[in-house]
mmCIF file of C-alpha atoms in Angstrom:
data_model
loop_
_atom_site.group_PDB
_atom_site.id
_atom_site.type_symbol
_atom_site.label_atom_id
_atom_site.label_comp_id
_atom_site.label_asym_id
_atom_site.label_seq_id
_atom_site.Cartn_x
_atom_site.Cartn_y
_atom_site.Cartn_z
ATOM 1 C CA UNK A 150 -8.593 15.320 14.890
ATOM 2 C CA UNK A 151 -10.702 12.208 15.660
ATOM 3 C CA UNK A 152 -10.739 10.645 18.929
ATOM 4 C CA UNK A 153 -9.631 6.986 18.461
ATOM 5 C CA UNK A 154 -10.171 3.780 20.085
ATOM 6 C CA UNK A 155 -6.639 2.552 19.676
ATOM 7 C CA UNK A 156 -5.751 1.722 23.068
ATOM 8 C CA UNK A 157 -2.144 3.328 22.869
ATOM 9 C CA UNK A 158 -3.030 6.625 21.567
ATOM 10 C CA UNK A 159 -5.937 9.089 22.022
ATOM 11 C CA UNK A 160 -6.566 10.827 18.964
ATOM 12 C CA UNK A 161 -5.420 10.464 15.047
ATOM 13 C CA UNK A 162 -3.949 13.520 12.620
ATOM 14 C CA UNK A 163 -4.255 12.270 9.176
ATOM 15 C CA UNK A 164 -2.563 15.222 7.148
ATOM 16 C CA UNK A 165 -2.080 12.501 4.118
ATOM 17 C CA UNK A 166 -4.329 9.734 4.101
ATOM 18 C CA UNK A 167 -4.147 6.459 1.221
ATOM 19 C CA UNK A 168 -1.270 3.972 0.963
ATOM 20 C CA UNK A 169 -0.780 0.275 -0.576
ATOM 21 C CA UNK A 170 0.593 -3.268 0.457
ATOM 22 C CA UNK A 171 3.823 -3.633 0.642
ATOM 23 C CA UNK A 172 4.392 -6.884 3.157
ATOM 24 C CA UNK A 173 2.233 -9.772 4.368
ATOM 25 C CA UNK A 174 1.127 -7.501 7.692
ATOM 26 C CA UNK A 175 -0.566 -5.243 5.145
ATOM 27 C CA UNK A 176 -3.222 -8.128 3.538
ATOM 28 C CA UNK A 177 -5.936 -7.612 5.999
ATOM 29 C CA UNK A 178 -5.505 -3.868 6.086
ATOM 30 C CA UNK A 179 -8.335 -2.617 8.350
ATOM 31 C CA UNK A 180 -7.509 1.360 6.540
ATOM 32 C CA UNK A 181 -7.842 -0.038 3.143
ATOM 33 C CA UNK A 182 -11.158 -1.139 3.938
ATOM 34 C CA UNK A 183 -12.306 1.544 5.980
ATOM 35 C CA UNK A 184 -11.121 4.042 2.679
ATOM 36 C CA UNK A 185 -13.582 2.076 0.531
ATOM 37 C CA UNK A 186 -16.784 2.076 3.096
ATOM 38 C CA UNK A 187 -15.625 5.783 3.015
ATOM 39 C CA UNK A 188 -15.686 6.361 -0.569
ATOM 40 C CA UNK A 189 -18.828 4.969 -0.908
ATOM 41 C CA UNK A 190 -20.009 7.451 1.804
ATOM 42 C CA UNK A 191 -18.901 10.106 -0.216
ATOM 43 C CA UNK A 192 -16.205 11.425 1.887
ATOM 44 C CA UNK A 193 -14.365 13.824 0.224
ATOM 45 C CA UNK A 194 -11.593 13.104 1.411
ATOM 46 C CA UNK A 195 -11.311 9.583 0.341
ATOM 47 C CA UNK A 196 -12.176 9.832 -3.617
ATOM 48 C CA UNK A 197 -8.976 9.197 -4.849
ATOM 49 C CA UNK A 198 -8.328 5.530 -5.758
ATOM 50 C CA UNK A 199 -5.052 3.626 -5.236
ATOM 51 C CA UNK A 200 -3.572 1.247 -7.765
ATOM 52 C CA UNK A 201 -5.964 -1.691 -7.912
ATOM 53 C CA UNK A 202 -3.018 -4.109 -7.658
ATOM 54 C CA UNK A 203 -1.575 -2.748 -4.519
ATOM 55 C CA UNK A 204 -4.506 -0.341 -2.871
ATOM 56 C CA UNK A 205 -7.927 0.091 -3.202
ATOM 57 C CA UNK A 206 -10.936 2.816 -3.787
ATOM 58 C CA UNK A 207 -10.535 5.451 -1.665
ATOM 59 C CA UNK A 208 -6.441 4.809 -1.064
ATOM 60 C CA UNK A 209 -4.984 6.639 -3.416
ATOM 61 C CA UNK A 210 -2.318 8.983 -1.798
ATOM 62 C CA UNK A 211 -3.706 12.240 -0.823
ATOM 63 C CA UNK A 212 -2.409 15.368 1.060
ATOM 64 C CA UNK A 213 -4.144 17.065 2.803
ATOM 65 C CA UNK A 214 -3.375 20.770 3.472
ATOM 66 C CA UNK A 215 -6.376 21.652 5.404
ATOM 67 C CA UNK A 216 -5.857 19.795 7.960
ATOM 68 C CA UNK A 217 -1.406 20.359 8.152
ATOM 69 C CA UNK A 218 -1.982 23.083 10.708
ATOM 70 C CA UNK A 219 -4.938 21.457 12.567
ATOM 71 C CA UNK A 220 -2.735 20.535 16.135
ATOM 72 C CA UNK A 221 -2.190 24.486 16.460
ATOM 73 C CA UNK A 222 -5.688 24.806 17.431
ATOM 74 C CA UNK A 223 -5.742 21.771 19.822
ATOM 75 C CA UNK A 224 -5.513 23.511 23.374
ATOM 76 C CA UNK A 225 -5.836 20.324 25.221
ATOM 77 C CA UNK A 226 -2.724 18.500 25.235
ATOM 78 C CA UNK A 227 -3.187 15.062 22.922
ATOM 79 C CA UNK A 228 -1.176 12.145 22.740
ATOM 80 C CA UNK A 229 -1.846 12.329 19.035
ATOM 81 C CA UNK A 230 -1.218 8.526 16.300
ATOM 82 C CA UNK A 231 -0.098 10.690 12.767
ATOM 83 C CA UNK A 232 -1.619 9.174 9.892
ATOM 84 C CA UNK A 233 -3.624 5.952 10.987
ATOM 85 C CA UNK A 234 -4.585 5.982 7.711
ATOM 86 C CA UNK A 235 -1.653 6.227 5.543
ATOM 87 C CA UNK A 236 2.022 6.176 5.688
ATOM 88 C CA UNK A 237 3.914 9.487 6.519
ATOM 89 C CA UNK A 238 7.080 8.033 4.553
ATOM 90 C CA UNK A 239 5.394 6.479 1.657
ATOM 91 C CA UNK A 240 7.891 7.147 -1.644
ATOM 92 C CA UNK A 241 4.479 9.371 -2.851
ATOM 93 C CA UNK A 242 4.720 11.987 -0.247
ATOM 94 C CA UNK A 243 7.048 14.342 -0.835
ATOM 95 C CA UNK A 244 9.538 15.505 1.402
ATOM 96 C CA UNK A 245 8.427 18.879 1.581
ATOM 97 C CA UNK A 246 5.480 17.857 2.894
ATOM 98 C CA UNK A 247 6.773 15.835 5.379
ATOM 99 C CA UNK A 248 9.236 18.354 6.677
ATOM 100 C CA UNK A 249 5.565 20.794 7.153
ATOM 101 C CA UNK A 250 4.224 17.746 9.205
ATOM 102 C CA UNK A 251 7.677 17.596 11.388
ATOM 103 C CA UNK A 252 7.621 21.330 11.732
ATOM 104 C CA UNK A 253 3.962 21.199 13.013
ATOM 105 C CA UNK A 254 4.896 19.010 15.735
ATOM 106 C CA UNK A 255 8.365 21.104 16.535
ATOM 107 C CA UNK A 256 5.642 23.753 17.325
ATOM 108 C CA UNK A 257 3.139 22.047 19.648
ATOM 109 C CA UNK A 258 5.167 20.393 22.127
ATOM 110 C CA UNK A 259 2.449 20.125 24.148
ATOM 111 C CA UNK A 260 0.908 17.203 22.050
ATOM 112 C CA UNK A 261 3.173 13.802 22.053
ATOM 113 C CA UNK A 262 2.767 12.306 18.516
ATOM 114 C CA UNK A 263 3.042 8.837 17.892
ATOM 115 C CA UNK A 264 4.880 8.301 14.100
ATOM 116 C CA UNK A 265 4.750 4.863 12.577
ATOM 117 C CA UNK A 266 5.757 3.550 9.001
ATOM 118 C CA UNK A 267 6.468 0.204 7.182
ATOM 119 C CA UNK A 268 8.968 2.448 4.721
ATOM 120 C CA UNK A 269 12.011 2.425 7.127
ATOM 121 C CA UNK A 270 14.475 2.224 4.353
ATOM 122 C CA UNK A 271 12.966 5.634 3.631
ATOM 123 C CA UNK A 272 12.846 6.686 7.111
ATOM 124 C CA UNK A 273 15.881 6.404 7.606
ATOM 125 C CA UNK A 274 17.389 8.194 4.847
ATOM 126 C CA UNK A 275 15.349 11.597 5.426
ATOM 127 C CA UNK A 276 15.964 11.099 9.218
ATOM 128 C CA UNK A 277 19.117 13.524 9.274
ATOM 129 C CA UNK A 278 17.250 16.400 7.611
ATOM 130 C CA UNK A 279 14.760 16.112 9.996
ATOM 131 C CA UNK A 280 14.101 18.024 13.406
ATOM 132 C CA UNK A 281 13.349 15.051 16.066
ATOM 133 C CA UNK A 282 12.046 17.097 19.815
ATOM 134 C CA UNK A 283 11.175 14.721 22.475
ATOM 135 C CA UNK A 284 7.502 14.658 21.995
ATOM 136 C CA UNK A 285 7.820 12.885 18.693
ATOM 137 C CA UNK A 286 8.147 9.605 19.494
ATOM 138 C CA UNK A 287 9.107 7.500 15.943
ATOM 139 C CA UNK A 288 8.212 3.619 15.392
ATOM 140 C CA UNK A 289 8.086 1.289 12.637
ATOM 141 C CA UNK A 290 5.844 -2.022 12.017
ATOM 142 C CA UNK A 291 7.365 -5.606 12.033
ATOM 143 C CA UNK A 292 4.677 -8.642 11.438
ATOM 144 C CA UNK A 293 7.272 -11.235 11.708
ATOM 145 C CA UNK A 294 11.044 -12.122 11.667
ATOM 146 C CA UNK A 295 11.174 -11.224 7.968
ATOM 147 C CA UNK A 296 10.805 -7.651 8.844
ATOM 148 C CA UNK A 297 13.170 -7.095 11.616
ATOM 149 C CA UNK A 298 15.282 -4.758 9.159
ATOM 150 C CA UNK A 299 12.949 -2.429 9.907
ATOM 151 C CA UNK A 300 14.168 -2.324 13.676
ATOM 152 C CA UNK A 301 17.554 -2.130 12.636
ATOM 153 C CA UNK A 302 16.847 1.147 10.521
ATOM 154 C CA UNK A 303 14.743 3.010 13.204
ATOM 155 C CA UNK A 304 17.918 2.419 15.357
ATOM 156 C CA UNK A 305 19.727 5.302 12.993
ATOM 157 C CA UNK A 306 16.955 7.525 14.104
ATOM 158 C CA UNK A 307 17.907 9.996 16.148
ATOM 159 C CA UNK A 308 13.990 9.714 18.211
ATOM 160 C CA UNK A 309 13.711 10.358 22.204
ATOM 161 C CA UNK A 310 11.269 7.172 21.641
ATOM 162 C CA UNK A 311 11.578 4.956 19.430
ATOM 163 C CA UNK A 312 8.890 2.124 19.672
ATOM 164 C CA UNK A 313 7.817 -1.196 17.655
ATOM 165 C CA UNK A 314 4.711 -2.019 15.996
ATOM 166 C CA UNK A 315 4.112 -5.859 16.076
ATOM 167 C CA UNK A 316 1.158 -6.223 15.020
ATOM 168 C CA UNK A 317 -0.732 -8.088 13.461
ATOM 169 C CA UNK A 318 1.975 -10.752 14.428
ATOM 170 C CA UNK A 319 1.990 -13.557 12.046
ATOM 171 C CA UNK A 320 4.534 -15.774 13.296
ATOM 172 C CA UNK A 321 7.652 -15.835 16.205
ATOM 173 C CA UNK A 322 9.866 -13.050 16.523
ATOM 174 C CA UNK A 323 12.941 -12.585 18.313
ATOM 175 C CA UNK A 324 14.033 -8.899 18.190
ATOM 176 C CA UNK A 325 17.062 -6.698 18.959
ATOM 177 C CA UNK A 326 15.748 -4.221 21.585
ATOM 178 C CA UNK A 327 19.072 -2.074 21.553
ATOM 179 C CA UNK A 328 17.924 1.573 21.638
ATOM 180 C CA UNK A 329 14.306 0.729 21.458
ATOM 181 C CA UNK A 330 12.338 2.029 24.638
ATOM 182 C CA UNK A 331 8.512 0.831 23.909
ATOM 183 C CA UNK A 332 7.191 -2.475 22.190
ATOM 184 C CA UNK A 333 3.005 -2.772 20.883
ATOM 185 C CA UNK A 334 2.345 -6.348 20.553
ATOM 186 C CA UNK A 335 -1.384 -7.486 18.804
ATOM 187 C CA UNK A 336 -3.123 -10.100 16.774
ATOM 188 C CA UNK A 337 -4.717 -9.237 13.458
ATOM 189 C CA UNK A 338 -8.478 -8.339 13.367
ATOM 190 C CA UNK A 339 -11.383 -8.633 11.061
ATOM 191 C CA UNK A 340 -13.545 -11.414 8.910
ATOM 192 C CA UNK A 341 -9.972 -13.122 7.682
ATOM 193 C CA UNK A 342 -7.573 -12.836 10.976
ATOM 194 C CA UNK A 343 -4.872 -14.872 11.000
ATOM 195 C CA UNK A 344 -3.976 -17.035 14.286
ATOM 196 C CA UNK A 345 -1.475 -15.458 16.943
ATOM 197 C CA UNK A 346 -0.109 -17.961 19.057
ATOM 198 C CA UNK A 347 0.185 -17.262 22.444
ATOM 199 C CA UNK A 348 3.665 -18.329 22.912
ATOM 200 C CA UNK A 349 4.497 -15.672 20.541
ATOM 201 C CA UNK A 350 3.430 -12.869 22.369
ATOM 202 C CA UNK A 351 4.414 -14.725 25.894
ATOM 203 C CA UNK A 352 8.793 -14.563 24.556
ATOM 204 C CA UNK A 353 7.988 -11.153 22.828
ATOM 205 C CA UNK A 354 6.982 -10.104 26.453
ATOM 206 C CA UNK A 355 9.736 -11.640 28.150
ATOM 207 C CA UNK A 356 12.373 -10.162 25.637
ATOM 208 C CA UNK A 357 11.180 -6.547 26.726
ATOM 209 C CA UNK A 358 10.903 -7.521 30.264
ATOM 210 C CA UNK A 359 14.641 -8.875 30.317
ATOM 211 C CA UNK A 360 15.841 -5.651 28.193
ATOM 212 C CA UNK A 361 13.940 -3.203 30.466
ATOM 213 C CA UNK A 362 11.627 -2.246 27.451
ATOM 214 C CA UNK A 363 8.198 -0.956 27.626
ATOM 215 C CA UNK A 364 5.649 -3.695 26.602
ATOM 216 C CA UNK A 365 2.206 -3.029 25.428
ATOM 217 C CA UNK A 366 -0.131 -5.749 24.719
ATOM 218 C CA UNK A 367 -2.700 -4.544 22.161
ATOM 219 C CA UNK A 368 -5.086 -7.712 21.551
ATOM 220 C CA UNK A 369 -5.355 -11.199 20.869
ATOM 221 C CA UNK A 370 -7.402 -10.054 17.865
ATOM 222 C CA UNK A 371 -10.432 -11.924 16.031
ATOM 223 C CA UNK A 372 -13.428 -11.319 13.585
ATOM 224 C CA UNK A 373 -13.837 -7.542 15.708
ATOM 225 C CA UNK A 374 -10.965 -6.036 17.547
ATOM 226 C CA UNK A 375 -11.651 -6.205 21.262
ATOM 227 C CA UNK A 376 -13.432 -9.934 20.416
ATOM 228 C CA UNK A 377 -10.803 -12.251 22.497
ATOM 229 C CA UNK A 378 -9.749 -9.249 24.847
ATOM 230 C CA UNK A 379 -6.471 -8.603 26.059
ATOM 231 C CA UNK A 380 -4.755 -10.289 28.800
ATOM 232 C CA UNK A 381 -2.397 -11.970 28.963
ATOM 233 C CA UNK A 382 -1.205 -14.285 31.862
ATOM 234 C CA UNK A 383 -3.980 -12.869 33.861
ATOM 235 C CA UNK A 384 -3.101 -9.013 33.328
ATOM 236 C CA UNK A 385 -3.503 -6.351 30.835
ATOM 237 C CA UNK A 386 0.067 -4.817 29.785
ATOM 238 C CA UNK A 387 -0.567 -1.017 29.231
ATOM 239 C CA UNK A 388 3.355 -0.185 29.892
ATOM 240 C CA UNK A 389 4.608 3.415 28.257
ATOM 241 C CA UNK A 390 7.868 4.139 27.485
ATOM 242 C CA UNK A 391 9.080 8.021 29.705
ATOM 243 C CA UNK A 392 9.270 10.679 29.058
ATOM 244 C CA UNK A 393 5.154 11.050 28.526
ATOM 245 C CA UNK A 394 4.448 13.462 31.101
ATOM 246 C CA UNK A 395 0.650 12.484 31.181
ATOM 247 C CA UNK A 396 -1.579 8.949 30.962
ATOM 248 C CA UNK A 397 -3.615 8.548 28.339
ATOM 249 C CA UNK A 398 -6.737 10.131 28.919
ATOM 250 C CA UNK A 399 -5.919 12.944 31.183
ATOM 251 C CA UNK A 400 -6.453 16.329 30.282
#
């Protein structure tokens, strides 16, 4: 477990870590390029190198089974972000092993884990097969209106939450909130962040507020995450979808 600054979540699980590009949201990946800084470090855990093409040093995928069973001995409830450095539904992790991470979280229901994955074709398909208790909430990413498949396949979850990811937004997106109870909106960070528009954000907000959906604004992004802040219209939007039970950062 490491506490994160995230402002949704409190602390990340990484039972698999590693992962590669697979849309245009992925180009500026900040876990890619944490994995090499890591490698260099020596971290053990980050030795195995991805596909040059795709991934990077460091981002091969990995399990890890040291760390599968590592919520049991959390005694403080968490509101826990699974794998912020990897995909839990990549096609390289097998479904055994995600089935161990599902059954994990099945038997701490006092954490609330926060799933999210690009895959959603794959998602999808293992969903049935999978146990789904109310403190595993399930989202997927969507950077712009090319990816809003991605929505559409989460819907044939069968989640207590299911929540978007859209960030880093890279252009206007007009979404289909049926069945979705929580929406993360952010602009991308680092040395080669891409421009979010304002309006953007402005009619993602208003589509949640007209469907009655949880909206979360993230950041406006920028060379460092927390560079241009994050209000918006004079406000922060830290909106959670219920049930949660507990804020973020109680104990």
């Amino acid at each position: 477990m490491a506490a994160s600054a995230i402002e949704w979540t409190e602390v990340t699980w990484n039972p698999t870590t590693g992962c590669d590009r697979t849309s245009p949201g992925c180009d500026n990946c900040y876990a890619l390029v944490l994995a090499k800084r890591l490698k260099a470090m020596g971290q053990p855990k980050y030795q195995n190198d991805g596909d040059p093409r795709r991934s990077g040093p460091g981002f091969g995928i990995t399990l890890h089974e040291d760390l599968i069973e590592a919520p049991h001995r959390w005694t403080s409830r968490r509101i826990v972000f699974v794998n912020s450095m990897s995909d839990l539904f990549h096609d390289e992790v097998p479904e055994s092993f995600i089935r161990r991470v599902f059954d994990v979280m099945v038997a701490t229901p006092r954490h609330t884990y926060q799933v999210l994955t690009k895959r959603s074709k794959r998602l999808a398909r293992l969903a049935r097969d999978l146990p789904w208790p109310p403190n595993v909430w399930m989202g997927v990413s969507v950077e712009n209106q090319n990816y809003t498949f991605r929505a559409d396949h989460l819907r044939e979850v069968p989640a207590a939450i299911r929540f978007l990811s859209v960030e880093p937004l890279l252009g206007p997106v007009t979404l289909t909130l049926d069945r979705l109870q929580w929406v993360i909106v952010g602009g991308e960070s680092g040395p080669r962040a891409r421009p979010v528009d304002p309006r953007w954000v402005e009619a993602i907000r208003d589509q949640c507020t007209e469907a009655g959906v949880s909206f979360f604004f993230k950041q406006w992004g920028g060379r460092t995450p927390k560079a241009n802040g994050r209000s918006l219209s004079g406000r922060t939007w830290d909106e959670m979808p219920r049930p949660l039970g507990f804020a973020i950062g109680a104990r």
